[in-house]
Coordinates of C-alpha atoms in Angstrom, one line a residue:
M381 CA 15.8 -71.4 11.5
S382 CA 14.4 -74.0 13.6
A383 CA 16.7 -73.6 16.7
K384 CA 15.7 -71.2 19.3
K385 CA 17.9 -67.9 18.9
L386 CA 19.8 -66.7 22.0
S387 CA 19.3 -62.8 21.9
R388 CA 22.1 -60.6 22.9
R389 CA 20.3 -59.8 26.3
D390 CA 19.9 -63.3 26.9
F391 CA 23.6 -63.8 26.1
L392 CA 24.7 -61.2 28.4
R393 CA 22.4 -62.4 31.1
I394 CA 23.7 -65.9 30.9
T395 CA 27.4 -64.9 31.0
A396 CA 26.8 -63.2 34.3
L397 CA 25.9 -66.4 36.0
G398 CA 28.3 -68.2 38.0
S399 CA 28.1 -71.6 36.3
V400 CA 28.9 -70.0 32.9
G401 CA 31.6 -67.9 34.6
L402 CA 33.5 -70.9 35.7
A403 CA 33.1 -72.3 32.1
L404 CA 34.5 -69.2 30.5
A405 CA 37.4 -68.9 33.0
A406 CA 38.4 -72.5 32.2
C407 CA 38.7 -71.4 28.4
G408 CA 41.5 -68.9 29.2
P409 CA 45.1 -69.0 30.4
K410 CA 45.7 -69.5 34.1
D411 CA 46.0 -66.0 35.7
S412 CA 46.9 -64.5 39.1
G413 CA 45.2 -61.5 38.4
G414 CA 47.2 -60.0 35.5
G415 CA 50.3 -58.6 34.4
G416 CA 53.1 -56.8 35.7
T417 CA 56.8 -58.2 36.3
T418 CA 56.5 -58.2 40.1
D419 CA 54.5 -61.1 41.9
V420 CA 51.7 -59.7 44.0
P421 CA 50.6 -61.9 47.0
A422 CA 47.0 -62.9 47.2
D423 CA 46.6 -61.1 50.5
A424 CA 47.8 -57.8 49.1
S425 CA 45.5 -54.9 50.0
G426 CA 44.7 -51.5 48.4
K427 CA 41.9 -49.7 46.4
L428 CA 41.9 -49.2 42.7
V429 CA 39.5 -46.8 41.1
W430 CA 38.2 -48.2 37.8
Y431 CA 37.1 -45.9 35.1
A432 CA 35.0 -47.1 32.2
A433 CA 32.1 -46.5 29.9
Q434 CA 28.6 -47.2 31.4
A435 CA 26.1 -48.7 29.1
A436 CA 23.4 -51.5 29.9
D437 CA 25.3 -54.2 27.9
H438 CA 28.7 -53.4 29.7
L439 CA 27.5 -53.9 33.1
P440 CA 27.0 -57.7 33.2
P441 CA 30.5 -58.5 32.0
F442 CA 32.0 -55.7 34.3
K443 CA 30.2 -57.5 37.2
S444 CA 31.6 -60.8 36.1
Q445 CA 35.1 -59.4 35.8
H446 CA 35.0 -57.6 39.2
E447 CA 33.8 -60.7 40.9
T448 CA 36.5 -62.8 39.5
W449 CA 39.1 -60.2 40.5
N450 CA 37.9 -60.5 44.1
E451 CA 38.2 -64.2 44.3
I452 CA 41.9 -63.6 43.4
Y453 CA 42.6 -60.5 45.5
P454 CA 39.9 -60.4 48.2
N455 CA 41.5 -57.4 50.0
V456 CA 42.0 -55.1 47.1
E457 CA 38.8 -52.9 46.7
I458 CA 37.7 -51.8 43.3
E459 CA 35.8 -48.6 43.3
E460 CA 33.7 -48.5 40.0
V461 CA 33.4 -45.2 38.2
F462 CA 31.2 -46.1 35.0
V463 CA 30.4 -43.1 32.9
P464 CA 28.1 -42.7 30.2
W465 CA 29.8 -42.0 26.6
S466 CA 28.1 -38.6 26.3
D467 CA 30.0 -37.5 29.6
Y468 CA 33.1 -39.7 29.4
S469 CA 35.8 -37.3 28.5
T470 CA 34.4 -34.4 30.5
K471 CA 34.1 -36.3 33.6
M472 CA 37.7 -37.9 33.1
N473 CA 39.2 -34.4 32.7
T474 CA 37.4 -33.1 35.6
M475 CA 38.6 -35.8 37.9
I476 CA 42.1 -35.6 36.8
G477 CA 42.1 -31.8 36.8
G478 CA 40.8 -31.7 40.4
G479 CA 43.2 -34.1 41.6
E480 CA 41.1 -37.1 42.1
T481 CA 42.4 -40.6 41.4
I482 CA 42.0 -42.8 38.5
D483 CA 43.9 -46.1 38.6
V484 CA 42.6 -48.2 35.5
V485 CA 40.9 -46.8 32.7
W486 CA 39.4 -47.7 29.4
V487 CA 41.0 -45.7 26.5
M488 CA 40.9 -46.2 22.7
I489 CA 43.6 -46.4 20.0
D490 CA 42.9 -44.8 16.5
N491 CA 39.7 -43.1 17.9
G492 CA 39.2 -40.0 19.9
Q493 CA 42.6 -38.3 19.0
G494 CA 43.0 -35.2 20.9
D495 CA 40.3 -36.2 23.4
A496 CA 40.5 -37.7 26.8
L497 CA 39.2 -40.9 25.4
G498 CA 42.1 -41.2 23.1
I499 CA 45.1 -43.1 24.3
D500 CA 47.5 -40.6 22.5
T501 CA 46.4 -37.8 24.8
W502 CA 47.8 -39.6 27.7
I503 CA 51.0 -41.1 26.1
G504 CA 51.9 -37.4 25.1
R505 CA 51.6 -36.3 28.7
D506 CA 53.5 -39.3 29.9
A507 CA 50.8 -40.3 32.1
L508 CA 50.5 -44.1 31.4
I509 CA 52.4 -47.1 32.6
D510 CA 54.5 -48.7 29.8
F511 CA 53.1 -52.3 29.6
T512 CA 56.0 -53.4 27.2
P513 CA 57.9 -55.2 30.2
V514 CA 54.7 -57.2 30.7
F515 CA 54.8 -58.4 27.3
D516 CA 58.5 -59.1 27.4
A517 CA 58.0 -61.1 30.4
S518 CA 55.4 -63.2 28.6
E519 CA 52.6 -62.4 31.1
M520 CA 50.8 -61.2 28.2
K521 CA 52.3 -63.3 25.2
R522 CA 52.6 -61.5 21.7
E523 CA 51.9 -64.9 20.0
D524 CA 48.4 -65.0 21.6
Y525 CA 47.3 -62.1 19.4
F526 CA 46.5 -61.5 15.8
Q527 CA 50.0 -60.2 14.8
G528 CA 48.9 -57.8 12.2
V529 CA 46.8 -55.7 14.6
L530 CA 49.2 -56.0 17.5
E531 CA 52.2 -54.8 16.0
N532 CA 50.5 -52.2 13.5
H533 CA 48.0 -50.6 15.9
F534 CA 48.4 -51.6 19.5
K535 CA 52.1 -50.7 19.6
I536 CA 52.7 -46.9 19.7
D537 CA 56.1 -45.5 19.5
G538 CA 57.5 -49.0 19.8
K539 CA 55.7 -49.7 23.2
F540 CA 52.6 -51.1 24.5
W541 CA 50.5 -49.2 26.8
G542 CA 48.0 -51.5 28.4
A543 CA 46.0 -54.7 27.6
P544 CA 44.1 -54.7 24.3
F545 CA 40.6 -55.9 24.7
E546 CA 38.4 -55.2 21.8
C547 CA 38.7 -54.5 18.1
W548 CA 35.8 -52.8 16.3
Q549 CA 36.1 -52.4 12.6
A550 CA 34.2 -52.0 9.5
V551 CA 33.5 -55.0 7.1
F552 CA 31.7 -55.1 3.8
W553 CA 28.2 -56.4 4.3
Y554 CA 25.9 -57.5 1.5
N555 CA 22.4 -58.5 0.9
I556 CA 22.4 -61.8 -0.8
T557 CA 18.8 -61.9 -1.7
L558 CA 19.2 -58.6 -3.7
F559 CA 22.3 -60.1 -5.5
N560 CA 20.5 -63.5 -6.3
E561 CA 17.4 -61.5 -7.6
A562 CA 19.7 -59.4 -10.1
G563 CA 21.6 -62.5 -11.1
I564 CA 24.8 -61.0 -9.8
D565 CA 27.4 -63.0 -7.9
I566 CA 27.8 -62.0 -4.3
P567 CA 30.8 -60.1 -3.4
N568 CA 34.0 -62.0 -2.4
E569 CA 37.4 -61.2 -1.0
N570 CA 38.9 -60.9 -4.5
W571 CA 36.6 -57.9 -5.4
M572 CA 38.2 -54.9 -7.0
W573 CA 36.7 -51.3 -7.0
A574 CA 35.6 -52.0 -10.7
D575 CA 33.4 -55.0 -9.4
Y576 CA 31.9 -52.8 -6.6
N577 CA 31.3 -49.8 -9.1
S578 CA 29.4 -52.0 -11.6
A579 CA 27.4 -53.8 -9.0
A580 CA 26.4 -50.7 -7.2
A581 CA 25.2 -49.3 -10.4
A582 CA 23.3 -52.2 -11.4
L583 CA 21.7 -52.8 -8.2
T584 CA 20.2 -49.2 -7.8
K585 CA 16.6 -49.1 -8.7
K586 CA 15.1 -45.7 -9.7
N587 CA 11.5 -44.8 -10.5
G588 CA 11.5 -41.6 -12.1
D589 CA 12.7 -39.1 -9.3
N590 CA 12.2 -41.8 -6.6
V591 CA 14.8 -44.4 -5.6
D592 CA 13.4 -47.6 -4.5
Q593 CA 16.7 -49.5 -3.8
M594 CA 20.4 -48.3 -3.8
G595 CA 23.4 -50.2 -4.8
T596 CA 25.5 -49.4 -1.6
R597 CA 25.8 -47.3 1.6
C598 CA 29.5 -46.6 0.8
A599 CA 32.3 -45.9 3.3
T600 CA 33.3 -42.5 4.1
W601 CA 35.8 -40.6 2.1
D602 CA 38.7 -41.2 4.2
T603 CA 38.4 -45.0 3.7
F604 CA 38.7 -44.6 -0.2
V605 CA 41.6 -42.3 0.4
Y606 CA 43.6 -45.0 2.1
Q607 CA 42.3 -47.7 -0.4
A608 CA 43.8 -45.6 -3.3
G609 CA 47.2 -45.3 -1.5
G610 CA 46.8 -41.8 0.1
Q611 CA 47.3 -40.6 3.6
I612 CA 45.4 -38.0 5.8
L613 CA 48.5 -36.8 7.6
S614 CA 51.7 -35.6 6.4
D615 CA 54.9 -37.7 7.1
D616 CA 55.6 -35.5 10.3
K617 CA 52.1 -35.5 11.3
K618 CA 52.0 -31.7 11.6
S619 CA 49.8 -31.1 8.6
I620 CA 47.8 -33.0 6.1
S621 CA 48.5 -34.6 2.6
L622 CA 45.1 -34.8 1.0
D623 CA 46.3 -32.8 -2.0
S624 CA 48.1 -36.0 -3.4
D625 CA 47.1 -37.6 -6.7
A626 CA 46.3 -40.9 -4.5
A627 CA 44.1 -38.9 -2.3
M628 CA 42.2 -37.3 -5.2
E629 CA 41.7 -41.0 -6.6
G630 CA 40.2 -41.9 -3.3
F631 CA 37.8 -38.8 -3.3
K632 CA 36.7 -39.7 -6.8
E633 CA 35.6 -43.0 -5.8
W634 CA 33.5 -41.7 -3.1
Y635 CA 32.2 -39.2 -5.6
Y636 CA 31.2 -42.0 -8.1
F637 CA 28.7 -43.5 -5.5
T638 CA 27.3 -40.3 -4.0
S639 CA 27.0 -38.1 -7.3
N640 CA 25.4 -40.8 -9.2
G641 CA 22.7 -41.7 -6.7
Y642 CA 24.0 -45.1 -5.8
S643 CA 24.7 -44.3 -2.1
P644 CA 22.4 -42.3 0.1
V645 CA 23.2 -38.8 1.0
G646 CA 21.5 -36.3 3.1
D647 CA 17.9 -37.1 4.0
E648 CA 18.1 -40.2 1.8
S649 CA 19.8 -41.9 4.8
N650 CA 16.7 -41.8 6.8
V651 CA 15.1 -44.2 4.3
F652 CA 18.4 -46.1 3.4
G653 CA 19.6 -46.6 6.9
G654 CA 21.7 -49.5 6.3
L655 CA 21.6 -53.1 5.4
Q656 CA 18.9 -53.8 7.8
S657 CA 16.5 -51.8 5.6
G658 CA 16.4 -54.2 3.0
K659 CA 16.9 -51.6 0.4
I660 CA 20.7 -51.4 0.4
A661 CA 22.7 -54.0 -1.5
T662 CA 26.0 -53.6 0.1
H663 CA 27.2 -51.6 3.2
S664 CA 30.3 -50.8 4.9
D665 CA 29.5 -51.1 8.6
G666 CA 30.8 -52.3 11.9
N667 CA 31.6 -56.0 12.2
Y668 CA 29.7 -55.8 15.6
M669 CA 26.5 -55.6 13.6
W670 CA 26.3 -59.4 13.6
T671 CA 24.9 -59.5 17.2
S672 CA 22.2 -57.0 16.2
F673 CA 21.5 -58.5 12.8
R674 CA 21.2 -61.9 14.6
E675 CA 18.5 -60.5 17.1
V676 CA 16.2 -59.3 14.1
S677 CA 17.3 -61.7 11.2
A678 CA 13.7 -63.2 11.3
D679 CA 12.1 -59.8 10.5
L680 CA 14.8 -59.0 7.9
G681 CA 13.2 -61.1 5.1
F682 CA 16.6 -61.6 3.3
D683 CA 19.8 -63.4 3.7
F684 CA 23.2 -61.6 4.1
G685 CA 26.7 -61.9 4.7
A686 CA 30.2 -60.0 4.8
T687 CA 33.5 -60.0 3.3
L688 CA 36.7 -58.0 3.0
A689 CA 36.5 -54.5 1.4
P690 CA 36.9 -54.3 -2.5
A691 CA 40.5 -53.4 -3.2
G692 CA 41.6 -50.1 -4.3
P693 CA 44.9 -49.2 -6.3
A694 CA 47.0 -48.8 -3.1
S695 CA 49.9 -51.3 -2.6
G696 CA 50.0 -53.8 0.0
S697 CA 47.5 -54.2 2.9
M698 CA 46.0 -50.6 2.7
S699 CA 44.4 -51.5 -0.9
K700 CA 41.7 -53.3 1.4
A701 CA 41.7 -51.2 4.3
N702 CA 38.7 -50.7 6.4
R703 CA 37.9 -48.5 9.2
G704 CA 39.1 -49.8 12.7
G705 CA 39.4 -48.7 16.3
Y706 CA 40.7 -50.5 19.3
N707 CA 39.9 -50.6 23.0
V708 CA 42.6 -50.9 25.7
W709 CA 42.6 -51.1 29.4
A710 CA 45.4 -48.9 30.7
A711 CA 46.9 -47.9 34.1
F712 CA 48.0 -44.1 35.1
K713 CA 51.4 -43.6 36.5
S714 CA 49.8 -41.6 39.3
T715 CA 48.3 -44.8 41.1
K716 CA 49.5 -45.6 44.5
Y717 CA 49.4 -49.4 43.5
P718 CA 51.2 -49.8 40.2
E719 CA 51.9 -53.6 40.6
L720 CA 48.1 -54.0 41.5
A721 CA 47.0 -51.7 38.6
Q722 CA 49.0 -53.9 36.2
K723 CA 47.5 -57.1 37.6
F724 CA 44.0 -55.7 37.3
V725 CA 44.5 -54.3 33.6
T726 CA 45.8 -57.6 32.4
H727 CA 43.1 -59.5 34.4
L728 CA 40.6 -57.3 32.4
G729 CA 42.1 -57.6 28.9
Y730 CA 44.1 -60.8 28.8
G731 CA 43.3 -63.3 31.6
T732 CA 40.1 -64.5 33.1
G733 CA 38.2 -61.3 32.8
A734 CA 38.7 -61.1 29.0
E735 CA 36.4 -64.0 28.7
F736 CA 33.3 -62.3 29.9
W737 CA 34.0 -59.3 27.5
A738 CA 34.5 -61.7 24.4
A739 CA 31.3 -63.7 25.4
T740 CA 29.1 -60.7 24.7
G741 CA 29.9 -61.0 20.9
R742 CA 32.4 -58.4 20.7
V743 CA 35.7 -59.2 18.8
S744 CA 38.8 -59.5 20.8
P745 CA 42.4 -59.3 19.4
L746 CA 43.4 -62.6 21.3
K747 CA 43.3 -65.5 18.9
R748 CA 41.6 -67.8 21.4
F749 CA 38.5 -66.1 20.5
D750 CA 38.0 -67.7 17.3
L751 CA 35.0 -68.8 15.2
D752 CA 34.8 -72.0 17.3
Y753 CA 34.5 -70.0 20.4
Y754 CA 31.7 -67.8 19.3
Q755 CA 30.0 -70.9 18.0
E756 CA 30.1 -72.5 21.4
V757 CA 29.4 -69.6 23.6
A758 CA 26.9 -67.9 21.3
N759 CA 25.0 -71.1 20.8
L760 CA 24.8 -70.4 17.0
T761 CA 22.7 -72.7 15.0
A762 CA 24.2 -74.4 11.8
D763 CA 22.7 -71.8 9.5
E764 CA 23.8 -69.0 11.8
K765 CA 27.2 -70.4 11.8
V766 CA 27.3 -70.2 8.0
R767 CA 25.9 -66.7 8.0
Y768 CA 28.0 -65.0 10.7
A769 CA 31.1 -67.0 9.8
T770 CA 31.3 -64.5 6.9
D771 CA 31.6 -61.7 9.1
L772 CA 33.9 -63.1 11.8
N773 CA 36.3 -64.5 9.2
A774 CA 36.5 -61.2 7.4
T775 CA 37.2 -59.6 10.9
F776 CA 40.0 -62.1 11.7
T777 CA 41.5 -61.7 8.4
Q778 CA 41.6 -58.0 8.6
L779 CA 43.1 -58.5 12.1
D780 CA 45.8 -60.7 10.9
K781 CA 46.5 -59.1 7.6
N782 CA 46.2 -55.4 8.8
Y783 CA 43.5 -54.7 6.3
L784 CA 42.8 -51.6 8.6
H785 CA 43.1 -47.9 8.7
A786 CA 42.7 -45.7 11.8
N787 CA 39.1 -44.6 12.6
T788 CA 40.2 -41.0 13.3
V789 CA 43.6 -39.1 13.0
A790 CA 44.6 -36.0 14.2
P791 CA 47.5 -33.6 13.5
D792 CA 50.5 -33.6 16.0
V793 CA 49.6 -30.0 17.1
P794 CA 47.8 -29.1 20.3
N795 CA 44.2 -28.3 20.1
T796 CA 43.5 -30.3 17.2
S797 CA 41.2 -33.3 16.5
W798 CA 39.8 -35.4 13.7
G799 CA 37.2 -32.7 13.5
T800 CA 39.8 -30.2 12.5
I801 CA 40.2 -32.1 9.3
A802 CA 36.9 -33.9 8.9
T803 CA 34.4 -30.8 9.4
P804 CA 35.9 -28.6 6.5
Y805 CA 36.0 -31.4 4.1
N806 CA 32.5 -32.8 5.0
E807 CA 31.0 -29.3 4.7
E808 CA 32.7 -28.5 1.5
L809 CA 31.8 -32.1 0.0
D810 CA 28.1 -31.3 0.9
K811 CA 28.1 -28.4 -1.2
V812 CA 29.1 -30.7 -4.2
I813 CA 26.6 -33.3 -3.5
L814 CA 23.7 -31.6 -1.8
D815 CA 23.9 -28.0 -3.1
K816 CA 25.7 -28.6 -6.3
S817 CA 27.1 -25.1 -5.7
Q818 CA 30.7 -26.1 -6.6
T819 CA 32.7 -28.9 -8.4
L820 CA 34.6 -31.6 -6.5
E821 CA 38.0 -30.1 -7.3
E822 CA 36.8 -26.7 -6.0
A823 CA 35.6 -28.3 -2.9
L824 CA 38.7 -30.1 -2.2
D825 CA 40.8 -27.0 -2.7
I826 CA 38.8 -24.9 -0.3
A827 CA 38.8 -27.6 2.3
Y828 CA 42.5 -28.2 2.1
Q829 CA 43.2 -24.5 2.7
R830 CA 40.6 -24.4 5.7
V831 CA 42.4 -27.3 7.2
L832 CA 45.7 -25.8 6.9
K833 CA 44.4 -22.5 8.5
G834 CA 42.6 -24.5 11.3
I835 CA 45.9 -26.2 12.1
E836 CA 47.8 -22.9 11.9
D837 CA 45.4 -21.2 14.4
A838 CA 45.5 -24.2 16.9
G839 CA 49.2 -24.3 16.9
A840 CA 49.1 -20.5 17.8

């Protein structure tokens, strides 16, 4: 590519500059600071504690969000409490348990269930401000969002609990060069499991006991369970339903790739680390990888793209379901300034502040951040626009059509988490693939009983 690439670091540094900040602000709806059904005068005063994840690439957009808020409400102090992911939940629990104030917080939907990071934890404690009135008053407009994700994932118990600001999800990446060399058509949105299976076999290259190339780095078993029409949890969410025929079909699909050596297992993952290794033909991985791939694309030595997941036998949108999780700005009911907290939340996730976060390349659930937006803000070259359009269009389609499943789930039982389910299954499946000490059917039966026992013990 002849045009100079704009790295993610450059991208973030530029968006922190005032001139670009003004341009970004012009892209979004006019905002007086955010939501709420009560007008807050510009001379309002108070203090809000803003709790969020600390990372190097988070700080520039946070800085711009803070600065633009101060232009609207100069007398409202924002105390930043930015905490590394490794300490995020522990610090939050410690602060709240010790009576310290958190007004506005970054939480997740469909991830971190049973943990302080998971929004369900705080909804269950009736600790969050209900933002449904903000949507009802059209201060955050439903029609501005991808409807599939808004209605199916951001609405919980029939209500909205903050301002959605990011959707991260898996897409089906592929190495165009390896497909062309093998004379196989590249994956497309109409692929079925059968297409995927045959391509994975054909694109795996073995040299005696050594493997030179693998046909895929497949999704985890839970994705295949959903695509087969199964569910992780029972209807009442008190237990699991992984003993169904549909769930078995999903496990068998995962087993096809891992048992035949078409997808890396164990230490093989160190060599076949992902699409970027150049030794993997397809890879179910995050849509956010487009920014990383862009930075190293000159060194990859191959062309690539992304599409929707191959369809399993499930009916409806779940046949192509891929893993997804969602970030939300929320406000605690304990805040002394509920109107200001609502305004700040909506500023961050919907109004002017949302521009700075989307400009980092992360995908927003707001439809105004479309392919043309990323083309303009990221300064994509013509070649890059074609390459990355495949990823972004797959992302937007998944958002709109609800081709997504929860990243993690947890039983509606105290003291349980995704690990209550995942750990027994992962351990028993390792005995099938790595140790070869039991059959798939034996592993699934043992894991199922272990999970039931774990749920029972947690409830007691």
